[in-house]
Amino acid sequence: IVNQQIVPKSVHNILLCDTSGSMSSYWAKVANGWNSLVEKLDGTVSIILFDNSAFKYASKTLPLYQPRSGGTNIIAGLEELEKEIKNNSSKDLVRVFFITDGGDSSGDFESRFNLTMKNYYKPTNQVEFYVMGLTGSFPAFISQSIRASVHTGRSAIPNLFWSQSCSETEIMEEFNLIAQQQKAISKITLPINCKLTPFSNPSNTFYTGDWVWVNSTDLGSIKLNWFECEGNIYQLDINTKPSFDNLLEMFAQWI
């Protein structure tokens, strides 16, 4: 196994954050979480806020007071984000952090959202997308569709960081999980072809944290089906008992 560390030469981080009225009860918690995360990020930072409309916020940190409070127009936020991704298309890596409770009030949201994603700009550089959903009623299709349409980064990044209770502890825990993803990225080259899911094309190159599927017949007598591209290898076959967390990590990348 060949492990080659990847150090992006140029990185741009974009926060797309909901500042509608429904965010008011946990705005300060979100602001504290973001402000702790942004200190750990390398590269430049832009902030886009949206309520009824979207606008750029001239800082890399969020204020503890809510700058605006109106309705929720997620489409407007995504349109402004699309411009920002295009403007940074020359960067080696673009990270997008999208935070919302998903309570869009603009009307006919789901069909408009799906149409927006269908026509969304398809970046050619690496774009890592982190979606943080707030409240137990967050519509998960938002994160699934965005990831399927825009995310071009590591498969190991979870599809959704979800704070259902919106307590300060839980929101900070989700930000800490995002921060853990910012560790040095490595590219793993394996001696045989594997797959990210049973349905994907085979390859021998993956990122750290990816769970890959190996056809056991390719390994002779070794009964190995799934393993994680990290220092530790977790065998997930009939003779072992994977932990619940192992299975969560593995299935999280299948979206």
PDB file of C-alpha atoms in Angstrom:
ATOM      1  CA  ILE A   1       0.000   0.000   0.000  1.00  0.00           C
ATOM      2  CA  VAL A   2       1.436   3.371  -1.064  1.00  0.00           C
ATOM      3  CA  ASN A   3       0.411   6.361   1.049  1.00  0.00           C
ATOM      4  CA  GLN A   4       0.992   9.804  -0.491  1.00  0.00           C
ATOM      5  CA  GLN A   5       0.084  12.895   1.549  1.00  0.00           C
ATOM      6  CA  ILE A   6      -1.843  15.607  -0.296  1.00  0.00           C
ATOM      7  CA  VAL A   7      -1.192  19.216   0.677  1.00  0.00           C
ATOM      8  CA  PRO A   8      -3.460  21.536  -1.366  1.00  0.00           C
ATOM      9  CA  LYS A   9      -1.542  24.584  -2.627  1.00  0.00           C
ATOM     10  CA  SER A  10      -4.592  26.852  -2.499  1.00  0.00           C
ATOM     11  CA  VAL A  11      -7.750  26.387  -0.436  1.00  0.00           C
ATOM     12  CA  HIS A  12     -10.901  28.494  -0.246  1.00  0.00           C
ATOM     13  CA  ASN A  13     -13.490  27.937   2.499  1.00  0.00           C
ATOM     14  CA  ILE A  14     -17.092  29.092   2.003  1.00  0.00           C
ATOM     15  CA  LEU A  15     -19.674  29.262   4.783  1.00  0.00           C
ATOM     16  CA  LEU A  16     -23.282  29.303   3.534  1.00  0.00           C
ATOM     17  CA  CYS A  17     -25.422  29.968   6.618  1.00  0.00           C
ATOM     18  CA  ASP A  18     -29.149  30.408   7.169  1.00  0.00           C
ATOM     19  CA  THR A  19     -29.965  33.609   9.081  1.00  0.00           C
ATOM     20  CA  SER A  20     -33.767  33.379   8.930  1.00  0.00           C
ATOM     21  CA  GLY A  21     -36.090  33.920  11.879  1.00  0.00           C
ATOM     22  CA  SER A  22     -36.303  30.201  12.657  1.00  0.00           C
ATOM     23  CA  MET A  23     -32.547  30.194  13.383  1.00  0.00           C
ATOM     24  CA  SER A  24     -32.806  32.792  16.170  1.00  0.00           C
ATOM     25  CA  SER A  25     -33.006  30.380  19.122  1.00  0.00           C
ATOM     26  CA  TYR A  26     -29.710  28.673  18.254  1.00  0.00           C
ATOM     27  CA  TRP A  27     -27.871  31.359  16.261  1.00  0.00           C
ATOM     28  CA  ALA A  28     -25.338  32.122  19.018  1.00  0.00           C
ATOM     29  CA  LYS A  29     -24.546  28.395  19.370  1.00  0.00           C
ATOM     30  CA  VAL A  30     -23.921  28.104  15.632  1.00  0.00           C
ATOM     31  CA  ALA A  31     -21.800  31.274  15.654  1.00  0.00           C
ATOM     32  CA  ASN A  32     -19.640  29.959  18.496  1.00  0.00           C
ATOM     33  CA  GLY A  33     -19.201  26.630  16.719  1.00  0.00           C
ATOM     34  CA  TRP A  34     -18.222  28.217  13.408  1.00  0.00           C
ATOM     35  CA  ASN A  35     -15.835  30.680  15.058  1.00  0.00           C
ATOM     36  CA  SER A  36     -14.042  27.778  16.749  1.00  0.00           C
ATOM     37  CA  LEU A  37     -13.872  25.822  13.481  1.00  0.00           C
ATOM     38  CA  VAL A  38     -12.641  28.650  11.262  1.00  0.00           C
ATOM     39  CA  GLU A  39      -9.514  28.997  13.414  1.00  0.00           C
ATOM     40  CA  LYS A  40      -8.530  25.470  12.358  1.00  0.00           C
ATOM     41  CA  LEU A  41      -9.040  26.008   8.608  1.00  0.00           C
ATOM     42  CA  ASP A  42      -6.217  26.757   6.203  1.00  0.00           C
ATOM     43  CA  GLY A  43      -6.723  29.077   3.231  1.00  0.00           C
ATOM     44  CA  THR A  44      -9.074  31.990   2.613  1.00  0.00           C
ATOM     45  CA  VAL A  45     -12.649  32.312   3.918  1.00  0.00           C
ATOM     46  CA  SER A  46     -15.884  33.769   2.525  1.00  0.00           C
ATOM     47  CA  ILE A  47     -19.255  33.929   4.289  1.00  0.00           C
ATOM     48  CA  ILE A  48     -22.620  33.977   2.510  1.00  0.00           C
ATOM     49  CA  LEU A  49     -25.740  34.515   4.632  1.00  0.00           C
ATOM     50  CA  PHE A  50     -29.312  34.162   3.443  1.00  0.00           C
ATOM     51  CA  ASP A  51     -32.849  34.754   4.626  1.00  0.00           C
ATOM     52  CA  ASN A  52     -35.314  36.070   1.993  1.00  0.00           C
ATOM     53  CA  SER A  53     -32.251  36.904  -0.114  1.00  0.00           C
ATOM     54  CA  ALA A  54     -28.546  36.101  -0.010  1.00  0.00           C
ATOM     55  CA  PHE A  55     -25.677  38.461   0.717  1.00  0.00           C
ATOM     56  CA  LYS A  56     -21.936  38.262   1.427  1.00  0.00           C
ATOM     57  CA  TYR A  57     -20.839  38.994   4.966  1.00  0.00           C
ATOM     58  CA  ALA A  58     -17.518  40.843   5.188  1.00  0.00           C
ATOM     59  CA  SER A  59     -15.797  38.755   7.847  1.00  0.00           C
ATOM     60  CA  LYS A  60     -14.508  35.249   8.373  1.00  0.00           C
ATOM     61  CA  THR A  61     -16.255  34.887  11.743  1.00  0.00           C
ATOM     62  CA  LEU A  62     -19.927  35.149  12.699  1.00  0.00           C
ATOM     63  CA  PRO A  63     -21.273  37.712  15.199  1.00  0.00           C
ATOM     64  CA  LEU A  64     -23.075  36.377  18.267  1.00  0.00           C
ATOM     65  CA  TYR A  65     -26.044  38.583  17.377  1.00  0.00           C
ATOM     66  CA  GLN A  66     -28.069  37.564  14.332  1.00  0.00           C
ATOM     67  CA  PRO A  67     -27.291  40.054  11.512  1.00  0.00           C
ATOM     68  CA  ARG A  68     -30.675  39.646   9.797  1.00  0.00           C
ATOM     69  CA  SER A  69     -33.877  37.738  10.418  1.00  0.00           C
ATOM     70  CA  GLY A  70     -36.446  37.103   7.708  1.00  0.00           C
ATOM     71  CA  GLY A  71     -37.929  34.246   5.752  1.00  0.00           C
ATOM     72  CA  THR A  72     -35.926  31.335   4.335  1.00  0.00           C
ATOM     73  CA  ASN A  73     -34.923  31.207   0.672  1.00  0.00           C
ATOM     74  CA  ILE A  74     -32.417  28.372   0.339  1.00  0.00           C
ATOM     75  CA  ILE A  75     -32.425  28.662  -3.448  1.00  0.00           C
ATOM     76  CA  ALA A  76     -31.165  32.256  -3.216  1.00  0.00           C
ATOM     77  CA  GLY A  77     -28.340  31.058  -0.966  1.00  0.00           C
ATOM     78  CA  LEU A  78     -27.395  28.278  -3.377  1.00  0.00           C
ATOM     79  CA  GLU A  79     -27.373  30.703  -6.315  1.00  0.00           C
ATOM     80  CA  GLU A  80     -24.951  32.996  -4.496  1.00  0.00           C
ATOM     81  CA  LEU A  81     -22.852  29.973  -3.519  1.00  0.00           C
ATOM     82  CA  GLU A  82     -22.697  28.857  -7.147  1.00  0.00           C
ATOM     83  CA  LYS A  83     -21.153  32.230  -8.098  1.00  0.00           C
ATOM     84  CA  GLU A  84     -18.593  31.909  -5.296  1.00  0.00           C
ATOM     85  CA  ILE A  85     -17.578  28.368  -6.364  1.00  0.00           C
ATOM     86  CA  LYS A  86     -17.144  29.571  -9.956  1.00  0.00           C
ATOM     87  CA  ASN A  87     -15.058  32.535  -8.775  1.00  0.00           C
ATOM     88  CA  ASN A  88     -12.706  30.120  -6.996  1.00  0.00           C
ATOM     89  CA  SER A  89     -12.518  27.485  -9.730  1.00  0.00           C
ATOM     90  CA  SER A  90      -8.737  27.894  -9.925  1.00  0.00           C
ATOM     91  CA  LYS A  91      -8.257  26.764  -6.311  1.00  0.00           C
ATOM     92  CA  ASP A  92      -6.910  23.286  -5.629  1.00  0.00           C
ATOM     93  CA  LEU A  93      -9.613  22.740  -3.012  1.00  0.00           C
ATOM     94  CA  VAL A  94     -12.902  24.458  -2.187  1.00  0.00           C
ATOM     95  CA  ARG A  95     -14.628  23.576   1.087  1.00  0.00           C
ATOM     96  CA  VAL A  96     -18.302  24.486   1.509  1.00  0.00           C
ATOM     97  CA  PHE A  97     -19.935  24.512   4.947  1.00  0.00           C
ATOM     98  CA  PHE A  98     -23.734  24.743   4.598  1.00  0.00           C
ATOM     99  CA  ILE A  99     -25.738  25.305   7.796  1.00  0.00           C
ATOM    100  CA  THR A 100     -29.552  25.476   7.858  1.00  0.00           C
ATOM    101  CA  ASP A 101     -32.639  24.098   9.583  1.00  0.00           C
ATOM    102  CA  GLY A 102     -34.109  23.503   6.111  1.00  0.00           C
ATOM    103  CA  GLY A 103     -37.356  25.362   6.851  1.00  0.00           C
ATOM    104  CA  ASP A 104     -37.671  27.030   3.429  1.00  0.00           C
ATOM    105  CA  SER A 105     -40.616  29.447   3.123  1.00  0.00           C
ATOM    106  CA  SER A 106     -40.340  30.410  -0.547  1.00  0.00           C
ATOM    107  CA  GLY A 107     -43.024  28.028  -1.845  1.00  0.00           C
ATOM    108  CA  ASP A 108     -42.885  24.792  -3.906  1.00  0.00           C
ATOM    109  CA  PHE A 109     -39.469  24.247  -2.395  1.00  0.00           C
ATOM    110  CA  GLU A 110     -38.702  20.595  -3.107  1.00  0.00           C
ATOM    111  CA  SER A 111     -39.383  20.745  -6.856  1.00  0.00           C
ATOM    112  CA  ARG A 112     -37.525  24.073  -7.183  1.00  0.00           C
ATOM    113  CA  PHE A 113     -34.618  22.686  -5.178  1.00  0.00           C
ATOM    114  CA  ASN A 114     -34.345  19.543  -7.319  1.00  0.00           C
ATOM    115  CA  LEU A 115     -34.427  21.645 -10.504  1.00  0.00           C
ATOM    116  CA  THR A 116     -31.704  23.918  -9.105  1.00  0.00           C
ATOM    117  CA  MET A 117     -29.482  20.935  -8.326  1.00  0.00           C
ATOM    118  CA  LYS A 118     -30.105  19.429 -11.755  1.00  0.00           C
ATOM    119  CA  ASN A 119     -28.794  22.589 -13.429  1.00  0.00           C
ATOM    120  CA  TYR A 120     -26.112  23.399 -10.843  1.00  0.00           C
ATOM    121  CA  TYR A 121     -22.561  24.251 -11.865  1.00  0.00           C
ATOM    122  CA  LYS A 122     -20.449  21.093 -11.966  1.00  0.00           C
ATOM    123  CA  PRO A 123     -17.000  22.007 -10.602  1.00  0.00           C
ATOM    124  CA  THR A 124     -13.954  20.304 -12.070  1.00  0.00           C
ATOM    125  CA  ASN A 125     -11.708  20.962  -9.085  1.00  0.00           C
ATOM    126  CA  GLN A 126     -12.085  19.216  -5.750  1.00  0.00           C
ATOM    127  CA  VAL A 127     -15.061  20.525  -3.759  1.00  0.00           C
ATOM    128  CA  GLU A 128     -15.711  19.128  -0.288  1.00  0.00           C
ATOM    129  CA  PHE A 129     -19.256  19.740   0.938  1.00  0.00           C
ATOM    130  CA  TYR A 130     -20.169  19.700   4.634  1.00  0.00           C
ATOM    131  CA  VAL A 131     -23.900  20.022   5.382  1.00  0.00           C
ATOM    132  CA  MET A 132     -25.003  20.671   8.970  1.00  0.00           C
ATOM    133  CA  GLY A 133     -28.716  20.148   9.493  1.00  0.00           C
ATOM    134  CA  LEU A 134     -30.465  21.655  12.513  1.00  0.00           C
ATOM    135  CA  THR A 135     -33.593  20.304  14.288  1.00  0.00           C
ATOM    136  CA  GLY A 136     -35.100  16.846  13.980  1.00  0.00           C
ATOM    137  CA  SER A 137     -37.269  17.950  11.058  1.00  0.00           C
ATOM    138  CA  PHE A 138     -34.345  18.816   8.766  1.00  0.00           C
ATOM    139  CA  PRO A 139     -35.200  17.461   5.263  1.00  0.00           C
ATOM    140  CA  ALA A 140     -32.352  15.037   4.592  1.00  0.00           C
ATOM    141  CA  PHE A 141     -32.937  15.070   0.832  1.00  0.00           C
ATOM    142  CA  ILE A 142     -31.209  18.479   0.821  1.00  0.00           C
ATOM    143  CA  SER A 143     -27.870  17.008   1.871  1.00  0.00           C
ATOM    144  CA  GLN A 144     -28.240  13.949  -0.342  1.00  0.00           C
ATOM    145  CA  SER A 145     -29.001  15.957  -3.471  1.00  0.00           C
ATOM    146  CA  ILE A 146     -26.257  18.523  -2.846  1.00  0.00           C
ATOM    147  CA  ARG A 147     -23.671  15.835  -2.264  1.00  0.00           C
ATOM    148  CA  ALA A 148     -24.696  13.904  -5.367  1.00  0.00           C
ATOM    149  CA  SER A 149     -24.589  17.070  -7.513  1.00  0.00           C
ATOM    150  CA  VAL A 150     -21.705  19.189  -6.194  1.00  0.00           C
ATOM    151  CA  HIS A 151     -19.443  17.246  -3.833  1.00  0.00           C
ATOM    152  CA  THR A 152     -16.308  15.991  -5.606  1.00  0.00           C
ATOM    153  CA  GLY A 153     -14.101  15.370  -2.568  1.00  0.00           C
ATOM    154  CA  ARG A 154     -13.428  12.458  -0.272  1.00  0.00           C
ATOM    155  CA  SER A 155     -16.118   9.800  -0.045  1.00  0.00           C
ATOM    156  CA  ALA A 156     -15.315   9.373   3.642  1.00  0.00           C
ATOM    157  CA  ILE A 157     -16.808  12.783   4.500  1.00  0.00           C
ATOM    158  CA  PRO A 158     -20.229  12.094   6.057  1.00  0.00           C
ATOM    159  CA  ASN A 159     -23.247  12.996   3.985  1.00  0.00           C
ATOM    160  CA  LEU A 160     -24.801  14.994   6.834  1.00  0.00           C
ATOM    161  CA  PHE A 161     -23.741  16.444  10.190  1.00  0.00           C
ATOM    162  CA  TRP A 162     -27.037  16.578  12.057  1.00  0.00           C
ATOM    163  CA  SER A 163     -27.832  18.335  15.346  1.00  0.00           C
ATOM    164  CA  GLN A 164     -31.384  17.261  16.086  1.00  0.00           C
ATOM    165  CA  SER A 165     -31.716  18.682  19.599  1.00  0.00           C
ATOM    166  CA  CYS A 166     -29.826  21.904  18.734  1.00  0.00           C
ATOM    167  CA  SER A 167     -28.321  21.977  22.218  1.00  0.00           C
ATOM    168  CA  GLU A 168     -25.049  23.823  22.602  1.00  0.00           C
ATOM    169  CA  THR A 169     -23.239  20.572  23.385  1.00  0.00           C
ATOM    170  CA  GLU A 170     -24.608  18.761  20.345  1.00  0.00           C
ATOM    171  CA  ILE A 171     -23.975  21.629  17.912  1.00  0.00           C
ATOM    172  CA  MET A 172     -20.387  21.942  19.152  1.00  0.00           C
ATOM    173  CA  GLU A 173     -19.961  18.173  18.826  1.00  0.00           C
ATOM    174  CA  GLU A 174     -20.974  18.359  15.147  1.00  0.00           C
ATOM    175  CA  PHE A 175     -18.484  21.179  14.550  1.00  0.00           C
ATOM    176  CA  ASN A 176     -15.802  19.072  16.244  1.00  0.00           C
ATOM    177  CA  LEU A 177     -16.626  16.170  13.909  1.00  0.00           C
ATOM    178  CA  ILE A 178     -16.217  18.503  10.946  1.00  0.00           C
ATOM    179  CA  ALA A 179     -12.899  19.734  12.359  1.00  0.00           C
ATOM    180  CA  GLN A 180     -11.637  16.143  12.552  1.00  0.00           C
ATOM    181  CA  GLN A 181     -12.124  15.881   8.787  1.00  0.00           C
ATOM    182  CA  GLN A 182      -9.602  18.694   8.265  1.00  0.00           C
ATOM    183  CA  LYS A 183      -6.628  16.516   9.167  1.00  0.00           C
ATOM    184  CA  ALA A 184      -4.003  15.934   6.501  1.00  0.00           C
ATOM    185  CA  ILE A 185      -5.420  14.153   3.471  1.00  0.00           C
ATOM    186  CA  SER A 186      -3.564  11.232   1.964  1.00  0.00           C
ATOM    187  CA  LYS A 187      -4.097   9.345  -1.241  1.00  0.00           C
ATOM    188  CA  ILE A 188      -3.867   5.557  -0.943  1.00  0.00           C
ATOM    189  CA  THR A 189      -2.716   3.393  -3.850  1.00  0.00           C
ATOM    190  CA  LEU A 190      -3.571  -0.299  -3.420  1.00  0.00           C
ATOM    191  CA  PRO A 191      -1.993  -3.255  -5.232  1.00  0.00           C
ATOM    192  CA  ILE A 192      -5.402  -4.408  -6.507  1.00  0.00           C
ATOM    193  CA  ASN A 193      -8.585  -2.727  -7.723  1.00  0.00           C
ATOM    194  CA  CYS A 194     -11.374  -2.123  -5.201  1.00  0.00           C
ATOM    195  CA  LYS A 195     -14.694  -0.251  -5.109  1.00  0.00           C
ATOM    196  CA  LEU A 196     -16.138   2.538  -2.951  1.00  0.00           C
ATOM    197  CA  THR A 197     -19.547   0.839  -3.147  1.00  0.00           C
ATOM    198  CA  PRO A 198     -20.664  -2.462  -4.674  1.00  0.00           C
ATOM    199  CA  PHE A 199     -22.089  -0.405  -7.565  1.00  0.00           C
ATOM    200  CA  SER A 200     -19.135   1.869  -8.418  1.00  0.00           C
ATOM    201  CA  ASN A 201     -16.336   1.387 -10.946  1.00  0.00           C
ATOM    202  CA  PRO A 202     -13.185  -0.350  -9.671  1.00  0.00           C
ATOM    203  CA  SER A 203     -10.062   1.674  -8.903  1.00  0.00           C
ATOM    204  CA  ASN A 204      -6.815   1.273  -6.992  1.00  0.00           C
ATOM    205  CA  THR A 205      -6.624   4.889  -5.732  1.00  0.00           C
ATOM    206  CA  PHE A 206      -8.584   6.223  -2.743  1.00  0.00           C
ATOM    207  CA  TYR A 207      -8.429   8.843   0.033  1.00  0.00           C
ATOM    208  CA  THR A 208      -7.743   8.210   3.703  1.00  0.00           C
ATOM    209  CA  GLY A 209     -10.938   7.327   5.522  1.00  0.00           C
ATOM    210  CA  ASP A 210     -12.581   5.719   2.484  1.00  0.00           C
ATOM    211  CA  TRP A 211     -14.118   2.326   3.061  1.00  0.00           C
ATOM    212  CA  VAL A 212     -13.415   0.062   0.089  1.00  0.00           C
ATOM    213  CA  TRP A 213     -14.868  -3.238  -1.030  1.00  0.00           C
ATOM    214  CA  VAL A 214     -12.515  -6.015  -2.095  1.00  0.00           C
ATOM    215  CA  ASN A 215     -13.583  -9.090  -3.991  1.00  0.00           C
ATOM    216  CA  SER A 216     -12.347 -11.907  -1.754  1.00  0.00           C
ATOM    217  CA  THR A 217     -11.375 -14.003  -4.785  1.00  0.00           C
ATOM    218  CA  ASP A 218      -8.745 -11.346  -5.598  1.00  0.00           C
ATOM    219  CA  LEU A 219      -7.056 -12.019  -2.266  1.00  0.00           C
ATOM    220  CA  GLY A 220      -6.690 -15.789  -2.520  1.00  0.00           C
ATOM    221  CA  SER A 221      -7.375 -17.442   0.811  1.00  0.00           C
ATOM    222  CA  ILE A 222      -7.846 -14.168   2.749  1.00  0.00           C
ATOM    223  CA  LYS A 223     -11.534 -13.642   3.466  1.00  0.00           C
ATOM    224  CA  LEU A 224     -11.572  -9.842   3.431  1.00  0.00           C
ATOM    225  CA  ASN A 225     -14.497  -7.872   2.076  1.00  0.00           C
ATOM    226  CA  TRP A 226     -14.394  -4.307   3.449  1.00  0.00           C
ATOM    227  CA  PHE A 227     -11.595  -2.285   4.955  1.00  0.00           C
ATOM    228  CA  GLU A 228     -10.851   1.338   5.798  1.00  0.00           C
ATOM    229  CA  CYS A 229      -7.946   3.175   4.134  1.00  0.00           C
ATOM    230  CA  GLU A 230      -6.280   4.171   7.392  1.00  0.00           C
ATOM    231  CA  GLY A 231      -3.584   2.850   9.684  1.00  0.00           C
ATOM    232  CA  ASN A 232      -6.008   0.275  11.062  1.00  0.00           C
ATOM    233  CA  ILE A 233      -7.720  -2.246   8.830  1.00  0.00           C
ATOM    234  CA  TYR A 234     -11.193  -3.435   9.825  1.00  0.00           C
ATOM    235  CA  GLN A 235     -12.212  -6.749   8.317  1.00  0.00           C
ATOM    236  CA  LEU A 236     -15.933  -6.945   7.683  1.00  0.00           C
ATOM    237  CA  ASP A 237     -16.605 -10.523   6.709  1.00  0.00           C
ATOM    238  CA  ILE A 238     -18.521 -13.497   8.059  1.00  0.00           C
ATOM    239  CA  ASN A 239     -15.785 -14.257  10.600  1.00  0.00           C
ATOM    240  CA  THR A 240     -15.660 -10.858  12.285  1.00  0.00           C
ATOM    241  CA  LYS A 241     -18.032  -8.559  14.146  1.00  0.00           C
ATOM    242  CA  PRO A 242     -17.661  -4.947  12.990  1.00  0.00           C
ATOM    243  CA  SER A 243     -18.628  -2.225  15.439  1.00  0.00           C
ATOM    244  CA  PHE A 244     -21.755  -0.163  14.891  1.00  0.00           C
ATOM    245  CA  ASP A 245     -19.553   2.903  14.246  1.00  0.00           C
ATOM    246  CA  ASN A 246     -17.641   0.977  11.552  1.00  0.00           C
ATOM    247  CA  LEU A 247     -20.891   0.230   9.744  1.00  0.00           C
ATOM    248  CA  LEU A 248     -22.097   3.833  10.063  1.00  0.00           C
ATOM    249  CA  GLU A 249     -18.871   5.133   8.516  1.00  0.00           C
ATOM    250  CA  MET A 250     -19.035   2.602   5.704  1.00  0.00           C
ATOM    251  CA  PHE A 251     -22.660   3.238   4.766  1.00  0.00           C
ATOM    252  CA  ALA A 252     -22.328   7.047   5.159  1.00  0.00           C
ATOM    253  CA  GLN A 253     -20.166   7.262   2.025  1.00  0.00           C
ATOM    254  CA  TRP A 254     -22.547   5.222  -0.153  1.00  0.00           C
ATOM    255  CA  ILE A 255     -24.743   8.214  -0.961  1.00  0.00           C
TER     256      ILE A 255
END
